[in-house]
XYZ file of C-alpha atoms in Angstrom:
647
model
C 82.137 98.811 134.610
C 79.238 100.073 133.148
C 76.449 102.515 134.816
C 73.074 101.530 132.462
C 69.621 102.831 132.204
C 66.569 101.916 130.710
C 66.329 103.649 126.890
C 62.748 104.152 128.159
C 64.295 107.018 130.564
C 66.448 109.384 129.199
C 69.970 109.079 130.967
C 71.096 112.525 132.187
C 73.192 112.536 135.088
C 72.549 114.797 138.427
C 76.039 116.965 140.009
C 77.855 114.534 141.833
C 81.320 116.517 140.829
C 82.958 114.828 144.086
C 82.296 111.676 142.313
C 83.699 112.196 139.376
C 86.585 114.049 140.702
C 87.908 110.833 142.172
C 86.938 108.931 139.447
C 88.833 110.611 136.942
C 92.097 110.643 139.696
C 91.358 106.793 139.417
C 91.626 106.855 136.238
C 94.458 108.701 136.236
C 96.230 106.267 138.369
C 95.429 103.724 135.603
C 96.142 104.958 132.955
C 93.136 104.613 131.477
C 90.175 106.978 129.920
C 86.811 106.515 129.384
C 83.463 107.153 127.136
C 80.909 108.964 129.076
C 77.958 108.624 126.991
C 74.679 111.576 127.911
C 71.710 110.430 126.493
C 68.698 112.036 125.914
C 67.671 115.288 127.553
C 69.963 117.232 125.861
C 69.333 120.965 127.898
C 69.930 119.128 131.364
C 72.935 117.669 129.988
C 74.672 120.854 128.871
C 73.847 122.584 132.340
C 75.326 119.632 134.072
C 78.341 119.781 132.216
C 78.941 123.471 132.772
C 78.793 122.620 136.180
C 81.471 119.731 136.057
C 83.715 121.595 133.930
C 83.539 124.491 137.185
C 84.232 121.944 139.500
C 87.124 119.763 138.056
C 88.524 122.385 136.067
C 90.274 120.498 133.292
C 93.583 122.109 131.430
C 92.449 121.033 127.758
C 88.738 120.557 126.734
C 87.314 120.799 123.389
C 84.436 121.206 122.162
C 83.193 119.551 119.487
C 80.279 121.273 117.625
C 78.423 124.679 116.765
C 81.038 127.068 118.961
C 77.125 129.390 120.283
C 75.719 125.929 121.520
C 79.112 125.614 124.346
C 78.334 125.509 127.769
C 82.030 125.085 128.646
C 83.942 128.050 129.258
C 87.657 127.303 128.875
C 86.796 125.407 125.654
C 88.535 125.414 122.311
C 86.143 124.353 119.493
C 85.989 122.807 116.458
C 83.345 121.545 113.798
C 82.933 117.815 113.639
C 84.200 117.875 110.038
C 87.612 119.402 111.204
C 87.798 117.296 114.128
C 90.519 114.856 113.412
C 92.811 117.906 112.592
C 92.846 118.146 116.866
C 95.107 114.368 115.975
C 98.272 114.982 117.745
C 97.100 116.966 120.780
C 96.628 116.154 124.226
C 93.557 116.527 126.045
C 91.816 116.141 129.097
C 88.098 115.882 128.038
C 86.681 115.626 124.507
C 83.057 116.950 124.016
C 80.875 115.620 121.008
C 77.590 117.129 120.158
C 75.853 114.371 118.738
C 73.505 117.349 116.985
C 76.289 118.796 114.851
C 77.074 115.660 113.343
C 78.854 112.524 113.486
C 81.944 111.625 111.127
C 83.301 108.133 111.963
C 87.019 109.750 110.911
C 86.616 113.101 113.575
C 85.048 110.447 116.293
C 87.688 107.913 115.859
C 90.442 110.321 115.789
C 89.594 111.949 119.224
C 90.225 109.157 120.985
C 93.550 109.539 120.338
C 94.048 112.886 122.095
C 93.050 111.876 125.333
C 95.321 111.483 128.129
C 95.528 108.965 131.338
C 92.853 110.187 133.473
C 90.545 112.134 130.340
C 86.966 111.668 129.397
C 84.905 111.339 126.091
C 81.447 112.576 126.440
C 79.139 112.185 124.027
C 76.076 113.753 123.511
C 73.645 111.635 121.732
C 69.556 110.747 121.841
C 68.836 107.097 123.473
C 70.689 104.458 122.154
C 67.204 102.433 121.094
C 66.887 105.568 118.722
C 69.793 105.567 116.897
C 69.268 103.239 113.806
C 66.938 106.210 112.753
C 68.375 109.062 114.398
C 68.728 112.112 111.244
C 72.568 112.375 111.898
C 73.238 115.706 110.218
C 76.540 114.436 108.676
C 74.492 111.811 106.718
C 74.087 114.599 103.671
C 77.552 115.067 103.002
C 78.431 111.706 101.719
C 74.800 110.879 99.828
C 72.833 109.143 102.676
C 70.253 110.709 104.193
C 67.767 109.204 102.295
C 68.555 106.339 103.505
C 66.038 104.422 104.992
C 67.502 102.377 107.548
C 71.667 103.166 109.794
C 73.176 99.595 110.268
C 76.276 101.372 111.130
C 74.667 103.721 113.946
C 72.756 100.577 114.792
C 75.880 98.322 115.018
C 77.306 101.634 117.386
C 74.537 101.543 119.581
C 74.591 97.601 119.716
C 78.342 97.623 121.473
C 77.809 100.953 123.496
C 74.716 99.266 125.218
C 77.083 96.235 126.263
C 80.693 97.581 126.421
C 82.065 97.683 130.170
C 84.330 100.638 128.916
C 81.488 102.963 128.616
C 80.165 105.156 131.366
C 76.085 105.867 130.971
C 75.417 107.772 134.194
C 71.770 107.613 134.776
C 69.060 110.473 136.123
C 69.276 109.107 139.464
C 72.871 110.837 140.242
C 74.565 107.804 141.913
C 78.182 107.496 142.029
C 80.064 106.682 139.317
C 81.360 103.042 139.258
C 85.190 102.549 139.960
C 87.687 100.667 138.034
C 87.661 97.532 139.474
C 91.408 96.930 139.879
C 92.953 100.121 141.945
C 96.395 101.138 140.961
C 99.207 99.809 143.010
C 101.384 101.590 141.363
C 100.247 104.940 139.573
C 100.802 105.375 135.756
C 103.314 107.816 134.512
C 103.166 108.313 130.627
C 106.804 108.503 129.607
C 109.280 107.207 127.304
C 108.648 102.893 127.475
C 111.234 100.103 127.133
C 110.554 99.975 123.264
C 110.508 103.733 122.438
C 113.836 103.960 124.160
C 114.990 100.854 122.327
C 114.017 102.588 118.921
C 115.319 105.853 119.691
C 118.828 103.816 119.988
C 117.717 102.348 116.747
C 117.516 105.497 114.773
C 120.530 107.274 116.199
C 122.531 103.850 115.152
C 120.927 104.593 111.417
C 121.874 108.630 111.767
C 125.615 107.371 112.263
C 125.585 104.231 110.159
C 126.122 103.099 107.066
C 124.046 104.442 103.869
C 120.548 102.497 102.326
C 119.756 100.681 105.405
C 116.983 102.769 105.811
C 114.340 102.028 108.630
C 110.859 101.396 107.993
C 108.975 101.587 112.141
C 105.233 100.647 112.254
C 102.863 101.304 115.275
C 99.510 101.093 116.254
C 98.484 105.384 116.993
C 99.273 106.932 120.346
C 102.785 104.526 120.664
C 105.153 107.407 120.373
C 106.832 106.716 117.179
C 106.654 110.388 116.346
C 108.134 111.210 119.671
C 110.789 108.972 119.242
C 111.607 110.385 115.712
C 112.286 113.943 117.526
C 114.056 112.803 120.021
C 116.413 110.766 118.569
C 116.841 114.011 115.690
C 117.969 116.106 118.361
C 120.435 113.180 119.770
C 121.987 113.064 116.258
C 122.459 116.866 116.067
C 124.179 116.767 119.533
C 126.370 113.923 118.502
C 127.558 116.179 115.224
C 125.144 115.746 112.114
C 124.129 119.272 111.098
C 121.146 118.504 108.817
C 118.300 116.707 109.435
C 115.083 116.770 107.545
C 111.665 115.624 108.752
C 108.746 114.905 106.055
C 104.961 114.547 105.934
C 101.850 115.106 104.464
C 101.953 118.466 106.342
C 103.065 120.299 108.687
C 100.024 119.390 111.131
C 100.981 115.869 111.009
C 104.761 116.634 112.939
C 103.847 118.626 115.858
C 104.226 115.763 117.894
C 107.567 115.216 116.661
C 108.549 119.109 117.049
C 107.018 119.154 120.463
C 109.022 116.107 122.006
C 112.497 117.608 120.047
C 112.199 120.776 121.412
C 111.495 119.313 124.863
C 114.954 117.189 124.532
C 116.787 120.210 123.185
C 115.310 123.074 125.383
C 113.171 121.172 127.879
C 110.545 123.524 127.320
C 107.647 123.283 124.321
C 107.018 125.941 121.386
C 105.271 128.472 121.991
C 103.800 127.701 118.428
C 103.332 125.179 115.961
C 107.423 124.813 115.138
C 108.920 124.126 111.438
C 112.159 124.271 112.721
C 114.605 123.932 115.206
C 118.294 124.900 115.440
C 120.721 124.459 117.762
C 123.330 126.613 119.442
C 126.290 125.135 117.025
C 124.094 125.744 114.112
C 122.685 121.882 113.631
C 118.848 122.007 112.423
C 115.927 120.125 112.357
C 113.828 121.154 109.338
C 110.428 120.349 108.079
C 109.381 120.347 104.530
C 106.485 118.977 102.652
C 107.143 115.995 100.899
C 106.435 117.284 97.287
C 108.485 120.296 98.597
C 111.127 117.932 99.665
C 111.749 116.424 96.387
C 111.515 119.427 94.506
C 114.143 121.395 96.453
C 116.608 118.186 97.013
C 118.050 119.814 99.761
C 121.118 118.179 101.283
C 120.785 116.125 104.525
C 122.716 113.345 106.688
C 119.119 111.179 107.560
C 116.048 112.146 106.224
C 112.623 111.254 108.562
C 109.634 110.575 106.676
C 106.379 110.830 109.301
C 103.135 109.415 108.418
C 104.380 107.797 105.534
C 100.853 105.614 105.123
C 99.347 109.064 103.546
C 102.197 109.720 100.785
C 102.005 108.156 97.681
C 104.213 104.950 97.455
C 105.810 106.913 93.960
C 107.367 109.841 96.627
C 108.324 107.639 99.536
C 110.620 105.834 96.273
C 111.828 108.966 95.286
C 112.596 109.676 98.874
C 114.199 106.495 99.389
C 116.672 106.885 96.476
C 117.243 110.555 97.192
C 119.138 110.686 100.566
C 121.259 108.257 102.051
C 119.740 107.743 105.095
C 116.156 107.333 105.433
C 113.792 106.665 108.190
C 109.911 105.679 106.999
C 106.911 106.244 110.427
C 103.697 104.770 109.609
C 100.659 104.079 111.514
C 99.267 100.630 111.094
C 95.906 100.724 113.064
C 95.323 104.387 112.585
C 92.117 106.728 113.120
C 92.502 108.592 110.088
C 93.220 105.513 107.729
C 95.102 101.986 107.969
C 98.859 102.003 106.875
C 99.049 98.506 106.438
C 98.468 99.223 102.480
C 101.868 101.286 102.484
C 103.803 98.238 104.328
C 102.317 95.761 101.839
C 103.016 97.513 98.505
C 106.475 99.735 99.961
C 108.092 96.448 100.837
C 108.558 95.401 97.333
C 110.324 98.342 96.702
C 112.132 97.992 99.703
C 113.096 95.110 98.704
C 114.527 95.636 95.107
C 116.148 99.206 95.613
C 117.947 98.474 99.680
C 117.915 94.885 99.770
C 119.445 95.529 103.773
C 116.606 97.918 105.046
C 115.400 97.165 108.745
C 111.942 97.064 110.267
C 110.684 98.389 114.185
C 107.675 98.032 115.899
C 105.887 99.621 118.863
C 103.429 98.114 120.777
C 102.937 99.998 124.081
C 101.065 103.054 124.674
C 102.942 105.873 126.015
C 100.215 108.432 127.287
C 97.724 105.704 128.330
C 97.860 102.157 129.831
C 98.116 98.670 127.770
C 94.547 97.581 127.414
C 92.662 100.876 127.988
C 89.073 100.229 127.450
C 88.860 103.618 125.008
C 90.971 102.105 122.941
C 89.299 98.849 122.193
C 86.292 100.039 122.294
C 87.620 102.614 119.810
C 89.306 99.693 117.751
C 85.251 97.784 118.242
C 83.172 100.486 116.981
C 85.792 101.305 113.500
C 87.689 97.941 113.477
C 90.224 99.664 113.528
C 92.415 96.563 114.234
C 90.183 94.212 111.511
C 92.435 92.079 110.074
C 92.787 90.210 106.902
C 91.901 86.436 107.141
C 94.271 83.810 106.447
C 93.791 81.816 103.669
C 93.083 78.212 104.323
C 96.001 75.915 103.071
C 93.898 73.014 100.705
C 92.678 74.606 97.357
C 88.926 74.456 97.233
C 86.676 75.868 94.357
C 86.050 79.385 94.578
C 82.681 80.222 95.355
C 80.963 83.888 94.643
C 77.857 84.864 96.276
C 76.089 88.050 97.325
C 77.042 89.055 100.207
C 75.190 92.439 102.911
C 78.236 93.360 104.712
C 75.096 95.281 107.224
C 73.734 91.872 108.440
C 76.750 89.766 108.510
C 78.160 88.398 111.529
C 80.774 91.086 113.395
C 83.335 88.149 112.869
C 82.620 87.805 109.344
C 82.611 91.490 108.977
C 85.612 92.116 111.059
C 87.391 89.620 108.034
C 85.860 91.281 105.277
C 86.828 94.920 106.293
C 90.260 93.666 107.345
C 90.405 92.173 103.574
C 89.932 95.958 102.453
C 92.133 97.579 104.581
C 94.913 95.266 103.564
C 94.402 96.055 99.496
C 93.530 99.605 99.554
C 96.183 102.852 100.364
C 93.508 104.434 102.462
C 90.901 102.820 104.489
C 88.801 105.254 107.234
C 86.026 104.766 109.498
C 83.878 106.746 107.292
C 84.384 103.722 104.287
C 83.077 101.447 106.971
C 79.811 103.732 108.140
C 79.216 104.824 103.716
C 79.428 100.857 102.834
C 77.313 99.690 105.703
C 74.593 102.487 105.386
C 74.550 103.172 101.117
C 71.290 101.855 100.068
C 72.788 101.792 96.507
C 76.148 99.420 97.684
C 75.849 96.052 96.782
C 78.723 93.302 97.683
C 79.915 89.914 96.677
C 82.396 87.272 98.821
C 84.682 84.967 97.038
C 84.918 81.558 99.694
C 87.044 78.895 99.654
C 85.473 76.384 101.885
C 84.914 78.681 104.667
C 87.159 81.395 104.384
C 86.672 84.776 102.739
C 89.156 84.969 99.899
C 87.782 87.871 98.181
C 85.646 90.864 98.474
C 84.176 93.284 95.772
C 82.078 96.357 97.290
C 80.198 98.107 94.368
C 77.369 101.376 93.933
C 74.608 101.698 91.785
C 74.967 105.168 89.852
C 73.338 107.226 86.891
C 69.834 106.793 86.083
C 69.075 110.779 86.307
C 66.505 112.499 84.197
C 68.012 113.638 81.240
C 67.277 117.546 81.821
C 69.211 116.851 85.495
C 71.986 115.384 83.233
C 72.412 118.274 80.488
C 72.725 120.693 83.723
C 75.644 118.282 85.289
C 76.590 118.003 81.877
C 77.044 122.228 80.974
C 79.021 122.428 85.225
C 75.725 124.037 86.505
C 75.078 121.067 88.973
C 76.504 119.067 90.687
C 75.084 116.011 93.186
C 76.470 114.378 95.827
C 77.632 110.776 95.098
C 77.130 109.705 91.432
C 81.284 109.768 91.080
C 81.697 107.849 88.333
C 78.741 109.168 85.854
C 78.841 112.662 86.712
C 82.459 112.680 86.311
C 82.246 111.381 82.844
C 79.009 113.416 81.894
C 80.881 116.322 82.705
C 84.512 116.215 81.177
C 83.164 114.130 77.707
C 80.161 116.605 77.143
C 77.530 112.934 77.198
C 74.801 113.551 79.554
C 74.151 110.208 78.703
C 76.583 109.298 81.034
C 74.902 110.794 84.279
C 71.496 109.232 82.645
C 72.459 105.426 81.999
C 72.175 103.403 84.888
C 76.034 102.149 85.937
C 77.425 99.944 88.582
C 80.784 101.381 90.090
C 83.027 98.851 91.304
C 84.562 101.051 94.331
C 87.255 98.632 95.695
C 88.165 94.961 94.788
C 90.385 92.916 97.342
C 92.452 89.468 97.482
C 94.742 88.357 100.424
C 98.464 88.993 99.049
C 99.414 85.451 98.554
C 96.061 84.806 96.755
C 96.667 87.153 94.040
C 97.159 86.094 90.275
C 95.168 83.264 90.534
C 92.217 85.231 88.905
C 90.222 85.547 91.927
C 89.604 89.179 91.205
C 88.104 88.510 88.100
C 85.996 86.074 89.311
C 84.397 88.902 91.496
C 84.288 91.461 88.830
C 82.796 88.940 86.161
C 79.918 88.259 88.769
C 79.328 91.465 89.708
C 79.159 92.172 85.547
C 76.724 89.258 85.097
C 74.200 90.426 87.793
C 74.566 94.240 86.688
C 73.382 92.709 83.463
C 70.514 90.966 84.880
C 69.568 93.424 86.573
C 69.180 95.435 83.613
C 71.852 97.967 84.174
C 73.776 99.662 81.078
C 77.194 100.026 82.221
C 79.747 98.272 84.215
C 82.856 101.210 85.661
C 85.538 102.071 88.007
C 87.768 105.052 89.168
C 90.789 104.629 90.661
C 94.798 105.973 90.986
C 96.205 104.565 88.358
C 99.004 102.284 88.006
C 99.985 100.012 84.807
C 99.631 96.730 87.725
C 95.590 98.154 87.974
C 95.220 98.872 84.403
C 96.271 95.871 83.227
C 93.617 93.861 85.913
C 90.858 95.692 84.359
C 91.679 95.330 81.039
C 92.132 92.046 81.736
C 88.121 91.831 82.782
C 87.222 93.345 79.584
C 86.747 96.985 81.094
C 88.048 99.814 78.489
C 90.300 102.888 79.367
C 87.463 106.045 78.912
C 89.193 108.803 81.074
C 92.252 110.118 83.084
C 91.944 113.247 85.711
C 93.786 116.038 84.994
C 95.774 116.322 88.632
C 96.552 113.585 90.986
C 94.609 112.728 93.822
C 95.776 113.929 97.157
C 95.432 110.109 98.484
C 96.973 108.212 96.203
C 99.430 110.253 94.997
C 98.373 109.052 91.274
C 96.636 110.293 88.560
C 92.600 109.146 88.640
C 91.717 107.015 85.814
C 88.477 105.506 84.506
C 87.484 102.506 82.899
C 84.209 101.366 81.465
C 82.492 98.242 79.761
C 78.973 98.761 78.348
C 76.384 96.023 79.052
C 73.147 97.305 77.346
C 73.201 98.388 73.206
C 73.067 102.010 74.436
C 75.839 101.451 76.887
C 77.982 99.604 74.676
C 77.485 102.438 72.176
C 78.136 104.938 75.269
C 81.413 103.163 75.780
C 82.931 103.217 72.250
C 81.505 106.879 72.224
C 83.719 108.218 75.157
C 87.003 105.698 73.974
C 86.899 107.382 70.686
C 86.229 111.082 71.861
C 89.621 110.225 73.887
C 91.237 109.031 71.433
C 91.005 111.317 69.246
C 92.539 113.987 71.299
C 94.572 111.711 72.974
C 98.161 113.002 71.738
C 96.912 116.727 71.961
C 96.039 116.174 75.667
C 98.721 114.316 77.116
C 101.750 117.103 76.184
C 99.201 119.423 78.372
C 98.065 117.610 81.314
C 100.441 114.060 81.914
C 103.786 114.868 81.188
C 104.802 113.706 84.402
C 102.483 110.337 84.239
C 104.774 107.073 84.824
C 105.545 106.323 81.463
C 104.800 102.761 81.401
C 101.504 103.431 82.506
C 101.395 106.353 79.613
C 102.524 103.744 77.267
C 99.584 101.225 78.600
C 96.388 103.409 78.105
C 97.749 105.004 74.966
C 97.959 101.170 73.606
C 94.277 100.809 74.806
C 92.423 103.150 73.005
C 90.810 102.809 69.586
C 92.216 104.121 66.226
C 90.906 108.316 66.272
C 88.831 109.185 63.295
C 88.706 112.554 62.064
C 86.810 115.703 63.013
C 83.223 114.838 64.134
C 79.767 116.173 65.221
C 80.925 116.151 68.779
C 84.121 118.189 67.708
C 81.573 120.838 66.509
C 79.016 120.656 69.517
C 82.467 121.075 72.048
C 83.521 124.187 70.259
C 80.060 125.528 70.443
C 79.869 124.791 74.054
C 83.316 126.425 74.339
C 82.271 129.283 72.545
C 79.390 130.100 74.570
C 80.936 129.642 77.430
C 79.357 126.181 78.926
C 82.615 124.244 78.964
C 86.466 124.940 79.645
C 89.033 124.318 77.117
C 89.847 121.017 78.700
């Protein structure tokens, strides 16, 4: 139920801490936890809280924020930026000063680390003010100049409605109960489908080989819990090695926490690596790249968070071992994992035709239904979902499309659409495409369903001295990916000073693909770039030879690869580029044929380990080199003096 005031009058609560100590035992009971949102008079607000954190005296609070602004005394702190780090814990109350700074990724993730009974407060100005409040995390992804926050608007739209939020007003009345009291209290615990899993995976541990396991969950299920205790099950029953994987170590101490509990019933007393046994059985952890490096043996092999490795390791996993278990969140706060379950199965498919699947779908350290949650899953879309393409073939249709004024349904689809295509997906893509004053979208329709999306950014167009400087590595902007990155490491300032048109992600529902949909979407977006009087047409992304070959396919050419693989993807970036305007087109042949020509001298150096069929692919692409040019002189004088690296 929610507690409203006007946004005329700023909403700061008086001490009623008898109040809210039964409220949050109500919770409790529940299961559930809940967004206390403090508007407006900021002071008051901080003093009140010192006072409720005196009275209730929860275990676990963090603050979130500059660490000399507190009020709270038992707090640990963080910065907003590092905030989704805290993923994993448990906690009784999350504090959020609005002032610090806002990332969509830290906010969503927090959510997650409250338990039955904990509170979310949120320091923020009144809701009316938000479309133009100066949100200090605006200037680390380019938009603070913006003139206008549909995504803080869209925020403040839901919180003003939601019954899961809690907006306690200046008058100090009691808080508002959950409607439904608890007949019987909630105990978080090991649920009917955790247990059933856990059964699952000691089955696999003792089973037969390349059946491996692939479980999916939506976050705060227990699929990491269930991975640890099952591990120590499998040591007890007689395996002596199991390994556990991730992106790091951060990312298991779930699973650590709920093995040692099974083997010792006690926790760590620190962040744990490892865990042996009294017969000498052990539980180890090692980085994935570490993993495959060292090809230690093992008896079952746990790969956790498998949505954030790189589809190339999680193969190289899969044929390494003999038994293999893949975790993945689905509806996650840092990032969907439905990308990994669309593009893993088809190597699942060819390489252990017999592999087995798992879900969870109840919450083990809150209720079913609990209104942080959804309104968690509102605000990010965290559950969007792809649409479903309509059955009778219709004409494709592309039109310009404002993702910031569409209909939440509509946008819900389109998002959804995104998630489903991409490896990595966050809040913060939803806040940068909504809010970018540069972005500019297109919808492919058939009838009236979305069958396509194409999200794009205006870049370049910087003064030419600007350029030189990004040009020679003395600056460097925010944004601008695409030109500066190709001003920089060809030595054309040109590049940071044409006007281009990024294409930043392209999607298609999976049964919709290789119908040329795609380039329907790109070939529009090239057309109005064009008309708009643009020079370029480009795109960056982790290259594979099933990408390479769709944007060769739309007439884009191969102009750059990155020199170390990107932490996301797992795959080395690569960038391709189609001129539009004369000087364009003559900026594109310009940066093919510098490649080219070094082409062979660079890829012994710097892509030895590049998939080979995707080597093969861009080495076909680029032009015939010619021999030593002006640019080969002006690079060595710029190496000489000391303006550019070797590479």
């Amino acid at each position: 139920m929610t507690h409203q005031s006007p946004d005329t009058e700023p909403a700061v609560p008086d001490s009623n801490h008898a109040a809210w100590n039964e409220f949050c035992r109500n919770l409790a009971a529940l299961g559930e936890r809940r967004l206390v949102l403090l508007e407006g008079d900021r002071s008051r607000a901080l003093d009140w809280l010192a006072g409720l954190e005196g009275s209730l005296q929860p275990e676990a609070v963090l603050w979130v924020g500059f660490r000399e602004q507190s009020p709270l005394a038992t707090a640990n702190v963080t910065e907003p930026r590092k905030a989704a780090r805290w993923l994993g814990r448990e906690l009784d109350w999350v504090v959020w000063d609005g002032c610090a700074g806002n990332p969509p990724d830290g906010l969503a993730a927090l959510t997650g680390t409250l338990k039955a009974g904990g509170l979310f407060f949120w320091l923020m100005p009144p809701l009316a003010q938000w479309s133009g409040f100066e949100d200090p995390d605006y200037a680390r992804t380019g938009l603070e100049t913006a003139e206008s926050h549909p995504f803080a608007a869209r925020m403040a739209a839901i919180l003003q409605s939601h019954p899961g939020v809690v907006r306690p007003g200046p008058d100090g009345m009691p808080l508002p109960f959950p409607a439904d009291r608890a007949t019987k209290p909630f105990r978080p615990g090991t649920t009917p489908d955790q247990e059933a899993l856990i059964e699952r995976l000691v089955r696999l541990g003792q089973g037969h080989r390349k059946r491996p396991l692939v479980i999916t969950a939506d976050r705060g299920r227990g699929k990491s819990a269930a991975l640890g205790i099952a591990a120590v099950r499998l040591l007890r029953a007689g395996r002596r090695r199991i390994l556990v994987a991730a992106p790091s170590l951060g990312a298991v101490d779930s699973l650590f926490r709920h093995a040692w509990l099974e083997a010792f019933g006690t926790e760590p007393a620190e962040p744990a690596s490892r865990l042996t046994l009294e017969d000498g059985g052990e539980l180890v952890f090692l980085e994935i790249r570490e993993l495959l490096a060292r090809q230690p043996a093992a008896e079952l092999v746990m790969v956790d968070e498998a949505a954030a490795i790189p589809a190339p390791l999680l193969k190289a996993v899969l044929l390494g071992w003999p038994r293999v278990a893949f975790a993945s969140t689905v509806h996650g706060y840092e990032g969907s994992g439905r990308g990994f379950d669309i593009r893993f199965r088809a190597v699942l498919d060819a390489e252990t035709p017999q592999w087995q699947s798992a879900t969870l779908a109840q919450p083990i350290r809150w209720a079913r239904g609990d209104p942080l949650e959804r309104l968690a899953a509102r605000l990010f879309l965290l559950d969007a979902g792809a649409p479903t393409p309509p059955p009778v073939k219709r004409e494709p249709e592309v039109t310009l499309w404002s993702p910031a004024s569409a209909p939440e349904t509509e946008l819900s689809e389109a998002f959804g659409l995104l998630v489903s295509a991409h490896y990595r997906t966050s809040p913060g893509d939803l806040r940068q495409w909504l809010d970018d004053p540069r972005a500019v979208s297109w919808v492919l329709r058939t009838g009236d369903r979305l069958a396509g999306i194409l999200w794009a950014t205006r870049e370049g167009g910087l003064d030419l001295p600007l350029a030189q400087e990004i040009t020679l590595g003395k600056r460097r902007l925010r944004g601008h990916l695409l030109a500066q990155s190709l001003a920089s490491h060809s030595g054309f300032p040109e590049a940071a000073s044409q006007q281009l048109l990024r294409i930043v992600r392209v999607a298609v529902p999976a049964d919709l693909r290789g119908q040329g949909l795609g380039r329907r979407l790109v070939a529009a977006a090239t057309c109005w770039a064009a008309e708009q009087g643009l020079d370029a047409v480009g795109t960056s992304f982790g290259g594979s030879t099933a990408l390479a070959r769709f944007w060769e396919g739309c007439g884009l050419q191969f102009v750059r690869a990155g020199l170390r693989r990107e932490a996301s993807s797992g795959e080395y970036p690569v960038q391709y580029l189609k001129g539009l305007s004369q000087s364009g087109q003559a900026l594109q042949q310009r940066l093919a044929g510098r490649l080219a020509e070094h082409w062979l001298t660079l890829v012994p150096l710097n892509w030895q380990n590049m998939e080979p069929a995707l080597l093969a692919q861009l080495s076909a692409s680029l032009p015939a080199p010619a021999g030593m040019t002006a640019d080969d002189r002006r690079d060595l004088y710029s190496f000489a003096r000391g303006y550019r690296g070797y590479l």
